[in-house]
XYZ file of C-alpha atoms in Angstrom:
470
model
C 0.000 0.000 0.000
C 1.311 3.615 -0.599
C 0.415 6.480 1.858
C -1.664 9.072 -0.138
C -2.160 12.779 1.572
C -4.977 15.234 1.687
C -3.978 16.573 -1.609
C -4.847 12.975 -3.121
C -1.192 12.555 -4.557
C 0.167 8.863 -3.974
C 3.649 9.024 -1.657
C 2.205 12.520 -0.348
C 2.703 13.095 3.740
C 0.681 16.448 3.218
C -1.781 16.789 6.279
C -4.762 19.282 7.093
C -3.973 21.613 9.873
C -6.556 22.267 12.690
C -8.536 24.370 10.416
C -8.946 22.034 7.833
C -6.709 23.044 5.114
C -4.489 21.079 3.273
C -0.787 21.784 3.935
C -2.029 24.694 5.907
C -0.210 26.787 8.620
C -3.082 27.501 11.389
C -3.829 30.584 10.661
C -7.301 30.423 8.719
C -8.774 30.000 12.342
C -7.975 30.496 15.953
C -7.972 28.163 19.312
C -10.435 28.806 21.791
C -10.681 27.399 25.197
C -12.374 28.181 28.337
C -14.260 27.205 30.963
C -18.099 27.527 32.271
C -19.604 27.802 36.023
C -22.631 26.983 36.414
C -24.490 29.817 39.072
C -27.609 27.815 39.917
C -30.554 30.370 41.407
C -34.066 29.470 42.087
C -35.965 31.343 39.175
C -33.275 30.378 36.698
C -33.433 26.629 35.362
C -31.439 26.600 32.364
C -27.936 29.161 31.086
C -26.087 29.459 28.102
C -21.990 27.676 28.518
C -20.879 29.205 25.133
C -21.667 29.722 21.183
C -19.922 28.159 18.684
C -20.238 29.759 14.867
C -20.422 28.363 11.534
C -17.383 26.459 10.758
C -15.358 25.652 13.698
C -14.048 22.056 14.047
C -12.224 19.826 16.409
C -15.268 20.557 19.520
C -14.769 18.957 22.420
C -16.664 19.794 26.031
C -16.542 18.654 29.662
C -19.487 18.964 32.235
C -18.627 17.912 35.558
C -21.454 18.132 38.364
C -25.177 16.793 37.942
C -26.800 19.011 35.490
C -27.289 18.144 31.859
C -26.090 19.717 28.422
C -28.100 20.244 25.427
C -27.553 21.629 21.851
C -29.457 24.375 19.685
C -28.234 25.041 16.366
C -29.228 28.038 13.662
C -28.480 27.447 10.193
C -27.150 30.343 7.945
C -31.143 30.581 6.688
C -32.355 31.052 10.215
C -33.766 27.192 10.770
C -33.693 25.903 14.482
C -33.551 22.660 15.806
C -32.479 21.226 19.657
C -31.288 18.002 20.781
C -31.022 16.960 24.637
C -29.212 14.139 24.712
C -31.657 11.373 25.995
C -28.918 8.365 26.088
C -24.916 7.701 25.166
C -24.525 7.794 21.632
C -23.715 9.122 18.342
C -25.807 11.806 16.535
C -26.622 13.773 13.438
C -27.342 17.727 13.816
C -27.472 19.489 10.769
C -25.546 17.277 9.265
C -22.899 17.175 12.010
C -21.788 13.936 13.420
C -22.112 14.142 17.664
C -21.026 12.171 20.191
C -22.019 11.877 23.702
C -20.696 9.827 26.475
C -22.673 10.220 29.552
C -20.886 9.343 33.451
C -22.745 9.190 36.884
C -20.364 12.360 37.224
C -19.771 13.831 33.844
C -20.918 14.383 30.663
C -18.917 14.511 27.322
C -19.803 16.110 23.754
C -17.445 16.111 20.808
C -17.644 17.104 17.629
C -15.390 16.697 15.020
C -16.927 19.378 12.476
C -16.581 21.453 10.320
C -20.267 22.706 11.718
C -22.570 23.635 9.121
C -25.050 25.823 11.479
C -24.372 28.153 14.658
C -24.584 26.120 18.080
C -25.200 27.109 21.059
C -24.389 24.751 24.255
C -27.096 25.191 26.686
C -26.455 23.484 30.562
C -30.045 22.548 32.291
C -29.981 22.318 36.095
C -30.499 19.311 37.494
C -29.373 19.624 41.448
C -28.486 22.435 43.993
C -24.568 21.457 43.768
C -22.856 23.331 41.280
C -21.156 22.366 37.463
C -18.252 23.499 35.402
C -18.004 22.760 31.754
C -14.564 22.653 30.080
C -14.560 23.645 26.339
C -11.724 24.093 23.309
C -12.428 24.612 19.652
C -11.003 26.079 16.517
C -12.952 29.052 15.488
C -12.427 30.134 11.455
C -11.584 33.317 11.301
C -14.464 34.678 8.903
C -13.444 38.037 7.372
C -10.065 37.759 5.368
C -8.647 40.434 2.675
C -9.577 39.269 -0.787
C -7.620 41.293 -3.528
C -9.424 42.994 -6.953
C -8.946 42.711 -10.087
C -6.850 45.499 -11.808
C -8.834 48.553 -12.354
C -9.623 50.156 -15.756
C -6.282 51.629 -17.368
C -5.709 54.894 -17.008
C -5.308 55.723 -20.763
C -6.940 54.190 -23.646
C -3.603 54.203 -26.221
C -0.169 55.684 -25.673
C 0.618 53.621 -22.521
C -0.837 54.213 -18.942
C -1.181 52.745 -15.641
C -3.944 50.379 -13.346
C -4.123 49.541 -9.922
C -5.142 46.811 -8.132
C -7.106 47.314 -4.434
C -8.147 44.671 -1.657
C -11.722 44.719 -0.152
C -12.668 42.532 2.971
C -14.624 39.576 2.545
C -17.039 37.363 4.932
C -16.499 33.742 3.568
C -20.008 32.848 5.064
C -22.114 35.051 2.801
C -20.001 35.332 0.136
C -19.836 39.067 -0.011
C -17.717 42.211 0.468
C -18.043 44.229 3.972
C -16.583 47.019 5.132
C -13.096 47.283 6.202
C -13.365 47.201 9.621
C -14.380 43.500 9.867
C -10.960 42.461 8.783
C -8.953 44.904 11.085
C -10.520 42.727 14.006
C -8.309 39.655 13.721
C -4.440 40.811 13.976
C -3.394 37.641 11.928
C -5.244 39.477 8.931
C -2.669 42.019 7.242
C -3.855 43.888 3.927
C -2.188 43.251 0.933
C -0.480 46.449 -0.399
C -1.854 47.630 -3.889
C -0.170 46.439 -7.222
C 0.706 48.843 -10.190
C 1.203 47.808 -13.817
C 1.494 49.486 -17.137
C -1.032 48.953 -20.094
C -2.488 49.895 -23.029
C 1.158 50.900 -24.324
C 0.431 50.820 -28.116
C 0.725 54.181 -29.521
C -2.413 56.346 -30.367
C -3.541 56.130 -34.135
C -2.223 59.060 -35.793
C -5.452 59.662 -37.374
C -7.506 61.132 -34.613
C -3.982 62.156 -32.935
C -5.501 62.251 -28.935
C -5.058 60.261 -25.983
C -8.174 59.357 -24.871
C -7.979 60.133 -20.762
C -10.414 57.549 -18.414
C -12.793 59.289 -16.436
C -10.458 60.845 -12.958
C -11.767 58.760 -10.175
C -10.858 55.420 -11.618
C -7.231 55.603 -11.373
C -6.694 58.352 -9.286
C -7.761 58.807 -5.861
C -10.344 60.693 -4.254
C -9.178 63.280 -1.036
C -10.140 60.840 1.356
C -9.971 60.870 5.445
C -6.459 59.302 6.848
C -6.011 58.925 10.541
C -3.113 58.494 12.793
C -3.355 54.634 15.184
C -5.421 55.017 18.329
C -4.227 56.134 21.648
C -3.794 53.278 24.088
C -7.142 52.424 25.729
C -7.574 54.429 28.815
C -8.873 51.276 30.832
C -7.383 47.697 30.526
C -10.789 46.123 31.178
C -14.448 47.291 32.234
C -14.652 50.015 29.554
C -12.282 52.824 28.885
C -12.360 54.957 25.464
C -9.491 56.213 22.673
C -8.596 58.652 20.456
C -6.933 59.783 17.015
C -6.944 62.510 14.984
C -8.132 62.462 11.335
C -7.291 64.569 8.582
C -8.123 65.362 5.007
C -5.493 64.115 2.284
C -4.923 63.812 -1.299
C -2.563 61.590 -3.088
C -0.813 62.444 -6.399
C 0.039 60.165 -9.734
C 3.609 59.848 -7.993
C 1.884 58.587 -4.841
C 3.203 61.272 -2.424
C 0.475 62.442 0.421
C -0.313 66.023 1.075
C -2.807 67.394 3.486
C -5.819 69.599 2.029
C -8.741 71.377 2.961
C -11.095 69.575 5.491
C -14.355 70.424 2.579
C -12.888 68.236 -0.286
C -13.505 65.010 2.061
C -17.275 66.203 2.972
C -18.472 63.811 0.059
C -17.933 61.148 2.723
C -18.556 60.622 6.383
C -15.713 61.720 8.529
C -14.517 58.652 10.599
C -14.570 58.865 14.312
C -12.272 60.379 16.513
C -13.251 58.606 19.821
C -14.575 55.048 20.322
C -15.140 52.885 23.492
C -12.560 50.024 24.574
C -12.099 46.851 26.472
C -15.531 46.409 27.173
C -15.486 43.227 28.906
C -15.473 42.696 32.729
C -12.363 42.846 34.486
C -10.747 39.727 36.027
C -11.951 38.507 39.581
C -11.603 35.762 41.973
C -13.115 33.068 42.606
C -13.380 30.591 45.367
C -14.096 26.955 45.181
C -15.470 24.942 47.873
C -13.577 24.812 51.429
C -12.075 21.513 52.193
C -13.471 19.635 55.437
C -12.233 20.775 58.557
C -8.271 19.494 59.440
C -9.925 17.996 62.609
C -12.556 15.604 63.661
C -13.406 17.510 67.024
C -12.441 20.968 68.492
C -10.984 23.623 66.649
C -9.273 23.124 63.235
C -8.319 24.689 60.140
C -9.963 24.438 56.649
C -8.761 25.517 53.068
C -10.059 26.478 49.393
C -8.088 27.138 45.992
C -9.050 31.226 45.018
C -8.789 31.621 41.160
C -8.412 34.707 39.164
C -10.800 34.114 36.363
C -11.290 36.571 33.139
C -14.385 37.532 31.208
C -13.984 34.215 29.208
C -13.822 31.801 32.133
C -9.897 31.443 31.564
C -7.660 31.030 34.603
C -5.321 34.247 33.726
C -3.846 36.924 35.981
C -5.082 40.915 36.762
C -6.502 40.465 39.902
C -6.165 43.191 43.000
C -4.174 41.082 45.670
C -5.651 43.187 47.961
C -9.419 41.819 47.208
C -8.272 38.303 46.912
C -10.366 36.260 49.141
C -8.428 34.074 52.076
C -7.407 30.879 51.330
C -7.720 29.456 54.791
C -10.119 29.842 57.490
C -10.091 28.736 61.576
C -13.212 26.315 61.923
C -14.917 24.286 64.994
C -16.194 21.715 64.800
C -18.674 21.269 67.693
C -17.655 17.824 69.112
C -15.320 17.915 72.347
C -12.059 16.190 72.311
C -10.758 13.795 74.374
C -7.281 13.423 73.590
C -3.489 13.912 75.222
C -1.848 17.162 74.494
C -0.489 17.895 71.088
C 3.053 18.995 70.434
C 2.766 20.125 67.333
C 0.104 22.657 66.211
C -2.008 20.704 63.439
C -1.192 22.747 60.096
C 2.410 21.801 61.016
C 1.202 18.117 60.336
C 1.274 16.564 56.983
C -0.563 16.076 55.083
C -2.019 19.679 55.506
C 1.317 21.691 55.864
C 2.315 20.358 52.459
C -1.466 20.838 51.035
C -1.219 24.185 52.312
C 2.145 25.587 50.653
C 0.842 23.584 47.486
C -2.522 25.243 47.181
C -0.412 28.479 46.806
C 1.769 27.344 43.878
C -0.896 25.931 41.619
C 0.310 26.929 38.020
C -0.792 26.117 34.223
C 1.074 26.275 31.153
C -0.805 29.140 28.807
C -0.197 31.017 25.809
C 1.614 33.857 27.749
C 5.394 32.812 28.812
C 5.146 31.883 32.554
C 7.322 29.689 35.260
C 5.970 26.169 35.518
C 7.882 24.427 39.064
C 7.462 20.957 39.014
C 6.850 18.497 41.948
C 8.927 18.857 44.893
C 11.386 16.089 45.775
C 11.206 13.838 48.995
C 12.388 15.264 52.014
C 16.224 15.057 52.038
C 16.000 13.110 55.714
C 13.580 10.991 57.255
C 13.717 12.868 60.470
C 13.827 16.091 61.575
C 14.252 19.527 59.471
C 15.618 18.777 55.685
C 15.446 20.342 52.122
C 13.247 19.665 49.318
C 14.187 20.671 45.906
C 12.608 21.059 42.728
C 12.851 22.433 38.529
C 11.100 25.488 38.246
C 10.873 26.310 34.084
C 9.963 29.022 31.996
C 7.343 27.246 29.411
C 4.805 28.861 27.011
C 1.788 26.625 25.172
C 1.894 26.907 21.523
C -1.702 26.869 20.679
C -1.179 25.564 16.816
C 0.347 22.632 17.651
C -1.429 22.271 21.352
C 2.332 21.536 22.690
C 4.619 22.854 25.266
C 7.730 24.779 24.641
C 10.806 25.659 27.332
C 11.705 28.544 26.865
C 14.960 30.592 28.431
C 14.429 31.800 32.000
C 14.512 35.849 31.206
C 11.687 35.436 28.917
C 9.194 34.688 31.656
C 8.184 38.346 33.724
C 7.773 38.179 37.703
C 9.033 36.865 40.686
C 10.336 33.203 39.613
C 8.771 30.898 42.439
C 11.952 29.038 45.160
C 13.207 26.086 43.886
C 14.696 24.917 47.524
C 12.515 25.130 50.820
C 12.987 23.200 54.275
C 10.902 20.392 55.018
C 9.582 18.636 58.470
C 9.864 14.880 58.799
C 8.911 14.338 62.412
C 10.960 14.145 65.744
C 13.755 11.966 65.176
C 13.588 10.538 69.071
C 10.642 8.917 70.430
C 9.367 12.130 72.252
C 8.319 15.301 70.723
C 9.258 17.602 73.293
C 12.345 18.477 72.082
C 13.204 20.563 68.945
C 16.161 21.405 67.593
C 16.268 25.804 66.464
C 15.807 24.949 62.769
C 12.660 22.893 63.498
C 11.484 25.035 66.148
C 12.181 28.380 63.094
C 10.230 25.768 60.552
C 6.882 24.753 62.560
C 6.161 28.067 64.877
C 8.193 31.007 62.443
C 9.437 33.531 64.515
C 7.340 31.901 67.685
C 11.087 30.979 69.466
C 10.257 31.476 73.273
C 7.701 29.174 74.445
C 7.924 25.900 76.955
C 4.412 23.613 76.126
C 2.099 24.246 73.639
C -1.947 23.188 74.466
C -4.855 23.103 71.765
C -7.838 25.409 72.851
C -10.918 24.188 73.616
C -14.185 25.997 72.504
C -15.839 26.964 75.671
C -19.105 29.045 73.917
C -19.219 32.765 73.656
C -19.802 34.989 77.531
C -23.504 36.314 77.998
C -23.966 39.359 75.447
C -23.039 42.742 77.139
C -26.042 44.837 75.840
C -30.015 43.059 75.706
C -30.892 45.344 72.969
C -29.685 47.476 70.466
C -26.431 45.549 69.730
C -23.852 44.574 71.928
């Protein structure tokens, strides 16, 4: 057998990229991933977890919790149809192939596209816990710069020049829009006019004139020509910038020279201010708080506090000083009956490790960051040690979905310890005694003390006021 690629030649190793070209670099479309929390309420039974256009391919989404998902789709005539997913299986939508893989815990949709109608994943509540949906997809980018034909020549005899221009294009109705479309996807760059001579057969000397086209089809109007926008005054929640804007004319030698502001009245003047980064700023959010480190008396308990974006993505932005706390003192109202405790119980693993940990959570995204990896074993099995670990610099290269080192200096903040002491236990029988650098490790800068006790929850004294607040 010979191999044959997607370009149907025998012996060809040509593959489609993730947008479906053949021999393609990536960058007809654009990754998009994310993540959905569901926000249950009591007059709300159903919520949107994202839209996916025309197009995309390579769908693939996660629901973890008890609620359900469920599919609408609009086709490009405006023709609706839902599906809810009634058993495991595989499906047709639109001409779509589906599959869906139901868990007691999770649900899972994919969809290998490209999708030939607008759908929109819908979550339907089920339960008062709470869901998250995980979601990636290619997205085609829809508006791309399609060049024109040459223009009319300039002359009609005697040689002359035509031009060619570029107009923007939406590949899903097949027809020209107006510039601005295209300027929103930075991977779109506009092709630069072309120039050629024609017509260069000399004028019959019977009639003995060069017939001139009419002006506007070869030479340009005074048109409006602004300088880039100011930087957006706001980096998120809505902010506005500026430019100025002028009235220009160009010449056959292509040289621009500013004119009077009434030769470009034929035409709108383009704005000089416009609103920016209108989407919410990032803010955290806190998961669920662990159980309480003890099974009586008074404890500690912990949750993971995310900085989430207006997408759902983990990213950074977030005011330290509004981040929730990460750990909490809780009681739990059973009384203990147990010896006296030499160590305080956060010094304890498993939760002293879990708690430096839950600080140092990281993930690999498409901005340069440090990645450290798992921390060795405890360099003793007794006693104060040192733990050690890699800490890289690693960006995610969203073509080929694959991680890249990169050199330290390329990643921006404070890069996270690589060495840190560790607590294995007293090394004797008895755990009165501590040596300084175990007695520095578990209690900080606590170095006087003799015994340590746990408190016991006694109940709060009669309130000093009866009314009124006390």
């Amino acid at each position: 057998c010979q191999i044959v690629g997607c370009d149907h030649q025998l012996g060809s190793t040509v593959k489609e990229d993730n947008c479906g070209v053949c021999n393609g670099d990536g960058s007809t479309c654009r990754l998009v991933r994310g993540q959905y929390k569901s926000q249950v309420s009591a007059n709300k039974l159903e919520d949107t977890v994202v839209a996916i256009p025309y197009g995309s391919r390579q769908v693939r989404l996660v629901l973890k919790g008890p609620d359900h998902l469920y599919l609408e789709t609009k086709t490009l005539q405006g023709v609706k149809s839902e599906n809810s997913f009634s058993s495991p299986g595989s499906f047709l939508m639109e001409n779509c192939s589906i599959d869906f893989q139901k868990f007691p815990d999770k649900e899972i949709v994919r969809i290998p596209g490209p999708l030939t109608a607008d759908f929109t994943i819908k979550i339907r509540y089920a339960g008062a816990a709470d869901s998250s949906v995980q979601f990636i997809f290619y997205q085609p980018i829809i508006h791309r710069w399609r060049e024109t034909d040459f223009f009319p020549c300039s002359a009609s005899c005697g040689g002359g020049y035509q031009l060619t221009s570029a107009e923007c294009f939406d590949l899903r109705s097949n027809r020209v829009v107006a510039d601005q479309y295209c300027h929103y996807y930075p991977e779109n760059i506009k092709p630069k006019p072309k120039l050629q001579e024609c017509n260069l057969d000399p004028c019959p000397a019977s009639d003995g004139y060069k017939q001139i086209m009419p002006y506007d089809l070869y030479h340009p109007l005074p048109r409006w020509e602004s300088t880039p926008w100011t930087a957006c005054s706001s980096s998120c929640g809505g902010g506005i910038q500026s430019r100025s804007v002028s009235c220009v004319e160009e010449d056959i030698q292509g040289h621009i020279n500013p004119v009077e502001e009434w030769k470009c009245m034929y035409t709108p003047k383009i704005p000089v201010v416009q609103p920016c980064n209108i989407f919410d700023c990032p803010k955290w959010l806190a998961q669920e708080w662990s159980p309480c480190t003890v099974t009586c008396g008074q404890g500690l308990r912990y949750r993971v506090v995310l900085c989430i974006d207006h997408r759902g993505v983990h990213t950074g932005g977030c005011s330290p000083k509004t981040k929730p706390h990460i750990k909490e003192e809780c009681i739990v109202p059973t009384p203990c009956y147990k010896p006296k405790e030499k160590l305080p119980v956060e010094a304890k693993l498993p939760w002293y490790k879990q708690a430096q940990e839950l600080e140092e959570g990281a993930v690999v995204s498409e901005e340069p960051s440090f990645i450290p990896e798992a921390w060795s074993t405890c360099s003793v099995t007794c006693g104060v040690g040192t733990q050690v670990r890699l800490v890289k610099c690693q960006v995610l290269l969203s073509f080929s979905q694959s991680v890249a080192d990169l050199p330290i200096d390329e990643c921006e903040g404070p890069k996270p310890v690589s060495q840190r002491a560790c607590y294995s236990g007293p090394c004797s029988g008895e755990a009165t005694e501590h040596t300084p650098e175990e007695t520095e490790l578990l209690y900080g800068s606590l170095q006087e003390f003799d015994e340590l006790y746990d408190w016991e929850y006694e109940g709060f004294t009669q309130c000093s006021e009866s009314c009124g607040g006390g």
